[in-house]
Amino acid sequence: MYGEGLKLLIVDDERLMRDGLKLCCNWEEMGITQILDAADGNKAYQMAQERRPHIVITDIRMPGMDGLALISGLKPLLPQTVFIIISGYSDFENARKGIELGAFSYMLKPIETRLFNKTMQEAVEKIRSKAEEQQHNQKLQEHARQLKEHFIQDLLNGAFQDWGSGVEERILERMQEVQMDFLHDRYRAIVFLALRDTDAYACSASGLLLL
């Protein structure tokens, strides 16, 4: 899913902290191949829009835009990105706000290397899990689309003409199987499909009839 690897953005106004975090993990082993950094929230916001990182590690208290405002601004733009908060303050209120904004984890400085590695590994696993789920859903949607196309093609080719009595019920069952619900309360539809010169199926809100 991520052929070019994952991108990480580290946001902290202390250069020593940014450089230190870059040395904490074996990033390539985790699948992280690009590490970006920014010294404040404003620069990070711009950089994140342009580079679209998969993981953002941000301090809370910084000049200009703080970490919570950064997450709040980026979350709608990067819904799949994982946000991790680091802070030098044991502040329950900020931790609560961070979780409400969808932060994956809240860590206190000084960062303990083993815990940081564990948190990063979990963040990477979450991203991969999301990607696999998205890929699975896309396959399901494509399969459903193909089923609908085949069903419509069968109607156009007259595949149901020999079903005899009960054809309306059986076609409605097939429509439900391929999730083509023309009987939904929110709308009504009528579609005429010519199968022969003398026969046609009329699909309407009241049912599907052989004319």
mmCIF file of C-alpha atoms in Angstrom:
data_model
loop_
_atom_site.group_PDB
_atom_site.id
_atom_site.type_symbol
_atom_site.label_atom_id
_atom_site.label_comp_id
_atom_site.label_asym_id
_atom_site.label_seq_id
_atom_site.Cartn_x
_atom_site.Cartn_y
_atom_site.Cartn_z
ATOM 1 C CA MET A 1 0.000 0.000 0.000
ATOM 2 C CA TYR A 2 2.873 2.374 0.808
ATOM 3 C CA GLY A 3 5.411 1.477 -1.840
ATOM 4 C CA GLU A 4 7.496 4.582 -1.135
ATOM 5 C CA GLY A 5 7.361 4.154 2.648
ATOM 6 C CA LEU A 6 5.744 6.213 5.382
ATOM 7 C CA LYS A 7 6.372 9.888 6.110
ATOM 8 C CA LEU A 8 6.866 11.262 9.632
ATOM 9 C CA LEU A 9 6.631 14.917 10.692
ATOM 10 C CA ILE A 10 8.186 15.993 14.020
ATOM 11 C CA VAL A 11 7.013 19.365 15.375
ATOM 12 C CA ASP A 12 8.789 20.951 18.345
ATOM 13 C CA ASP A 13 10.270 24.382 19.002
ATOM 14 C CA GLU A 14 13.357 22.779 20.594
ATOM 15 C CA ARG A 15 15.840 21.670 17.952
ATOM 16 C CA LEU A 16 17.510 19.317 20.431
ATOM 17 C CA MET A 17 14.206 17.485 20.904
ATOM 18 C CA ARG A 18 13.584 17.212 17.156
ATOM 19 C CA ASP A 19 17.073 15.858 16.506
ATOM 20 C CA GLY A 20 16.859 13.513 19.483
ATOM 21 C CA LEU A 21 13.593 11.938 18.338
ATOM 22 C CA LYS A 22 15.116 11.280 14.920
ATOM 23 C CA LEU A 23 17.728 9.060 16.619
ATOM 24 C CA CYS A 24 15.320 7.149 18.878
ATOM 25 C CA CYS A 25 14.110 4.492 16.445
ATOM 26 C CA ASN A 26 15.182 2.297 13.603
ATOM 27 C CA TRP A 27 12.813 4.099 11.270
ATOM 28 C CA GLU A 28 13.528 2.124 8.123
ATOM 29 C CA GLU A 29 12.784 -1.102 9.961
ATOM 30 C CA MET A 30 9.360 0.340 10.804
ATOM 31 C CA GLY A 31 8.796 1.330 7.191
ATOM 32 C CA ILE A 32 9.301 5.073 7.782
ATOM 33 C CA THR A 33 11.551 6.384 5.037
ATOM 34 C CA GLN A 34 11.026 10.159 5.219
ATOM 35 C CA ILE A 35 11.398 12.274 8.383
ATOM 36 C CA LEU A 36 10.381 15.925 8.221
ATOM 37 C CA ASP A 37 10.594 18.486 11.013
ATOM 38 C CA ALA A 38 9.227 21.928 11.843
ATOM 39 C CA ALA A 39 9.955 24.358 14.679
ATOM 40 C CA ASP A 40 6.397 25.651 15.120
ATOM 41 C CA GLY A 41 2.792 24.888 14.335
ATOM 42 C CA ASN A 42 2.455 27.363 11.472
ATOM 43 C CA LYS A 43 5.364 25.876 9.517
ATOM 44 C CA ALA A 44 4.160 22.355 10.342
ATOM 45 C CA TYR A 45 0.654 23.142 9.068
ATOM 46 C CA GLN A 46 1.980 24.299 5.711
ATOM 47 C CA MET A 47 4.440 21.430 5.435
ATOM 48 C CA ALA A 48 1.784 18.838 6.300
ATOM 49 C CA GLN A 49 -0.553 20.126 3.592
ATOM 50 C CA GLU A 50 2.217 19.890 1.010
ATOM 51 C CA ARG A 51 3.898 16.641 2.091
ATOM 52 C CA ARG A 52 0.926 14.792 3.681
ATOM 53 C CA PRO A 53 2.740 12.850 6.424
ATOM 54 C CA HIS A 54 1.305 9.566 7.726
ATOM 55 C CA ILE A 55 2.392 10.333 11.311
ATOM 56 C CA VAL A 56 2.714 13.686 13.085
ATOM 57 C CA ILE A 57 4.509 13.995 16.435
ATOM 58 C CA THR A 58 3.853 17.407 17.953
ATOM 59 C CA ASP A 59 4.625 19.344 21.090
ATOM 60 C CA ILE A 60 1.723 21.284 22.620
ATOM 61 C CA ARG A 61 3.243 24.561 23.749
ATOM 62 C CA MET A 62 4.980 26.309 20.850
ATOM 63 C CA PRO A 63 5.162 29.876 19.516
ATOM 64 C CA GLY A 64 2.268 30.746 17.223
ATOM 65 C CA MET A 65 -0.003 27.802 16.511
ATOM 66 C CA ASP A 66 0.169 25.274 19.349
ATOM 67 C CA GLY A 67 0.002 21.505 18.960
ATOM 68 C CA LEU A 68 -3.715 21.177 19.710
ATOM 69 C CA ALA A 69 -4.594 23.835 17.131
ATOM 70 C CA LEU A 70 -2.321 22.062 14.649
ATOM 71 C CA ILE A 71 -4.116 18.759 15.127
ATOM 72 C CA SER A 72 -7.512 20.450 14.954
ATOM 73 C CA GLY A 73 -6.585 22.109 11.657
ATOM 74 C CA LEU A 74 -4.992 19.068 10.023
ATOM 75 C CA LYS A 75 -7.413 16.360 11.111
ATOM 76 C CA PRO A 76 -10.090 17.241 8.510
ATOM 77 C CA LEU A 77 -7.434 17.549 5.790
ATOM 78 C CA LEU A 78 -5.522 14.375 6.712
ATOM 79 C CA PRO A 79 -8.106 12.016 8.229
ATOM 80 C CA GLN A 80 -5.836 8.961 7.894
ATOM 81 C CA THR A 81 -2.850 10.605 9.616
ATOM 82 C CA VAL A 82 -1.911 9.445 13.132
ATOM 83 C CA PHE A 83 -1.161 12.233 15.623
ATOM 84 C CA ILE A 84 1.053 11.760 18.686
ATOM 85 C CA ILE A 85 1.358 14.493 21.331
ATOM 86 C CA ILE A 86 4.491 15.086 23.398
ATOM 87 C CA SER A 87 4.611 17.601 26.227
ATOM 88 C CA GLY A 88 6.845 18.725 29.053
ATOM 89 C CA TYR A 89 3.793 19.399 31.200
ATOM 90 C CA SER A 90 1.664 16.830 33.035
ATOM 91 C CA ASP A 91 -1.535 18.574 32.059
ATOM 92 C CA PHE A 92 -4.694 16.468 32.244
ATOM 93 C CA GLU A 93 -6.786 19.101 30.446
ATOM 94 C CA ASN A 94 -4.453 19.188 27.435
ATOM 95 C CA ALA A 95 -4.315 15.398 27.380
ATOM 96 C CA ARG A 96 -8.117 15.264 27.418
ATOM 97 C CA LYS A 97 -8.380 17.803 24.596
ATOM 98 C CA GLY A 98 -5.804 15.891 22.574
ATOM 99 C CA ILE A 99 -7.722 12.637 22.879
ATOM 100 C CA GLU A 100 -10.960 14.412 21.951
ATOM 101 C CA LEU A 101 -9.250 15.718 18.815
ATOM 102 C CA GLY A 102 -8.291 12.162 17.896
ATOM 103 C CA ALA A 103 -4.670 12.018 19.044
ATOM 104 C CA PHE A 104 -3.333 8.471 19.078
ATOM 105 C CA SER A 105 -1.091 8.928 22.135
ATOM 106 C CA TYR A 106 0.020 11.518 24.694
ATOM 107 C CA MET A 107 3.607 11.245 25.964
ATOM 108 C CA LEU A 108 5.472 13.275 28.591
ATOM 109 C CA LYS A 109 8.988 14.643 28.226
ATOM 110 C CA PRO A 110 11.648 13.481 28.769
ATOM 111 C CA ILE A 111 10.724 10.735 26.320
ATOM 112 C CA GLU A 112 11.594 7.204 27.431
ATOM 113 C CA THR A 113 13.129 5.459 24.417
ATOM 114 C CA ARG A 114 11.540 2.040 24.908
ATOM 115 C CA LEU A 115 8.047 3.506 25.354
ATOM 116 C CA PHE A 116 8.547 5.791 22.372
ATOM 117 C CA ASN A 117 9.570 2.860 20.157
ATOM 118 C CA LYS A 118 6.552 0.879 21.300
ATOM 119 C CA THR A 119 4.213 3.792 20.614
ATOM 120 C CA MET A 120 5.657 4.362 17.153
ATOM 121 C CA GLN A 121 5.366 0.683 16.270
ATOM 122 C CA GLU A 122 1.721 0.712 17.339
ATOM 123 C CA ALA A 123 1.123 3.857 15.271
ATOM 124 C CA VAL A 124 2.625 2.205 12.181
ATOM 125 C CA GLU A 125 0.514 -0.910 12.735
ATOM 126 C CA LYS A 126 -2.600 1.251 12.994
ATOM 127 C CA ILE A 127 -1.789 2.953 9.696
ATOM 128 C CA ARG A 128 -1.231 -0.381 7.966
ATOM 129 C CA SER A 129 -4.449 -1.753 9.434
ATOM 130 C CA LYS A 130 -6.367 1.271 8.144
ATOM 131 C CA ALA A 131 -4.792 0.873 4.718
ATOM 132 C CA GLU A 132 -5.685 -2.827 4.561
ATOM 133 C CA GLU A 133 -9.258 -2.078 5.636
ATOM 134 C CA GLN A 134 -9.562 0.632 2.996
ATOM 135 C CA GLN A 135 -8.173 -1.701 0.345
ATOM 136 C CA HIS A 136 -10.617 -4.428 1.412
ATOM 137 C CA ASN A 137 -13.562 -2.015 1.232
ATOM 138 C CA GLN A 138 -12.502 -0.892 -2.232
ATOM 139 C CA LYS A 139 -12.453 -4.523 -3.402
ATOM 140 C CA LEU A 140 -15.930 -5.079 -1.947
ATOM 141 C CA GLN A 141 -17.235 -1.962 -3.714
ATOM 142 C CA GLU A 142 -15.702 -3.085 -7.004
ATOM 143 C CA HIS A 143 -17.211 -6.555 -6.601
ATOM 144 C CA ALA A 144 -20.634 -5.021 -5.860
ATOM 145 C CA ARG A 145 -20.329 -2.801 -8.934
ATOM 146 C CA GLN A 146 -19.539 -5.802 -11.135
ATOM 147 C CA LEU A 147 -22.505 -7.746 -9.733
ATOM 148 C CA LYS A 148 -24.823 -4.838 -10.569
ATOM 149 C CA GLU A 149 -23.431 -4.604 -14.090
ATOM 150 C CA HIS A 150 -23.917 -8.341 -14.639
ATOM 151 C CA PHE A 151 -27.470 -8.156 -13.303
ATOM 152 C CA ILE A 152 -28.371 -5.261 -15.611
ATOM 153 C CA GLN A 153 -26.752 -7.072 -18.547
ATOM 154 C CA ASP A 154 -28.788 -10.190 -17.750
ATOM 155 C CA LEU A 155 -31.963 -8.085 -17.794
ATOM 156 C CA LEU A 156 -31.054 -6.533 -21.118
ATOM 157 C CA ASN A 157 -30.215 -9.942 -22.608
ATOM 158 C CA GLY A 158 -33.510 -11.455 -21.449
ATOM 159 C CA ALA A 159 -31.871 -13.972 -19.121
ATOM 160 C CA PHE A 160 -34.957 -14.071 -16.881
ATOM 161 C CA GLN A 161 -37.586 -14.749 -19.561
ATOM 162 C CA ASP A 162 -37.655 -18.506 -18.922
ATOM 163 C CA TRP A 163 -38.134 -18.283 -15.158
ATOM 164 C CA GLY A 164 -41.903 -18.643 -15.483
ATOM 165 C CA SER A 165 -44.196 -17.858 -12.562
ATOM 166 C CA GLY A 166 -42.716 -15.940 -9.685
ATOM 167 C CA VAL A 167 -40.270 -14.117 -11.953
ATOM 168 C CA GLU A 168 -41.073 -10.767 -10.310
ATOM 169 C CA GLU A 169 -40.186 -12.040 -6.831
ATOM 170 C CA ARG A 170 -37.038 -13.750 -8.026
ATOM 171 C CA ILE A 171 -35.821 -10.644 -9.849
ATOM 172 C CA LEU A 172 -36.530 -8.533 -6.761
ATOM 173 C CA GLU A 173 -34.484 -11.010 -4.732
ATOM 174 C CA ARG A 174 -31.609 -10.630 -7.182
ATOM 175 C CA MET A 175 -31.905 -6.855 -6.951
ATOM 176 C CA GLN A 176 -31.589 -7.056 -3.173
ATOM 177 C CA GLU A 177 -28.578 -9.373 -3.501
ATOM 178 C CA VAL A 178 -26.765 -6.807 -5.645
ATOM 179 C CA GLN A 179 -28.025 -3.936 -3.458
ATOM 180 C CA MET A 180 -30.223 -2.311 -6.093
ATOM 181 C CA ASP A 181 -33.097 -1.182 -3.893
ATOM 182 C CA PHE A 182 -35.641 0.677 -6.001
ATOM 183 C CA LEU A 183 -38.207 0.379 -3.210
ATOM 184 C CA HIS A 184 -36.467 2.713 -0.790
ATOM 185 C CA ASP A 185 -38.802 5.087 1.028
ATOM 186 C CA ARG A 186 -36.691 8.114 0.139
ATOM 187 C CA TYR A 187 -37.188 7.835 -3.609
ATOM 188 C CA ARG A 188 -39.211 6.185 -6.329
ATOM 189 C CA ALA A 189 -38.000 5.056 -9.747
ATOM 190 C CA ILE A 190 -39.488 3.511 -12.866
ATOM 191 C CA VAL A 191 -37.277 1.884 -15.467
ATOM 192 C CA PHE A 192 -38.429 0.110 -18.639
ATOM 193 C CA LEU A 193 -36.033 -2.425 -20.119
ATOM 194 C CA ALA A 194 -36.833 -3.719 -23.605
ATOM 195 C CA LEU A 195 -36.179 -7.459 -23.827
ATOM 196 C CA ARG A 196 -38.202 -8.349 -26.891
ATOM 197 C CA ASP A 197 -40.394 -6.493 -29.315
ATOM 198 C CA THR A 198 -43.445 -7.615 -27.336
ATOM 199 C CA ASP A 199 -42.084 -8.039 -23.800
ATOM 200 C CA ALA A 200 -40.620 -5.679 -21.247
ATOM 201 C CA TYR A 201 -39.948 -5.564 -17.560
ATOM 202 C CA ALA A 202 -41.187 -2.520 -15.672
ATOM 203 C CA CYS A 203 -39.362 -1.864 -12.440
ATOM 204 C CA SER A 204 -41.187 0.570 -10.207
ATOM 205 C CA ALA A 205 -41.750 1.515 -6.573
ATOM 206 C CA SER A 206 -44.657 -0.921 -6.471
ATOM 207 C CA GLY A 207 -42.752 -3.881 -7.792
ATOM 208 C CA LEU A 208 -41.283 -5.412 -10.944
ATOM 209 C CA LEU A 209 -43.848 -6.597 -13.492
ATOM 210 C CA LEU A 210 -43.687 -8.452 -16.784
ATOM 211 C CA LEU A 211 -45.609 -6.438 -19.387
#
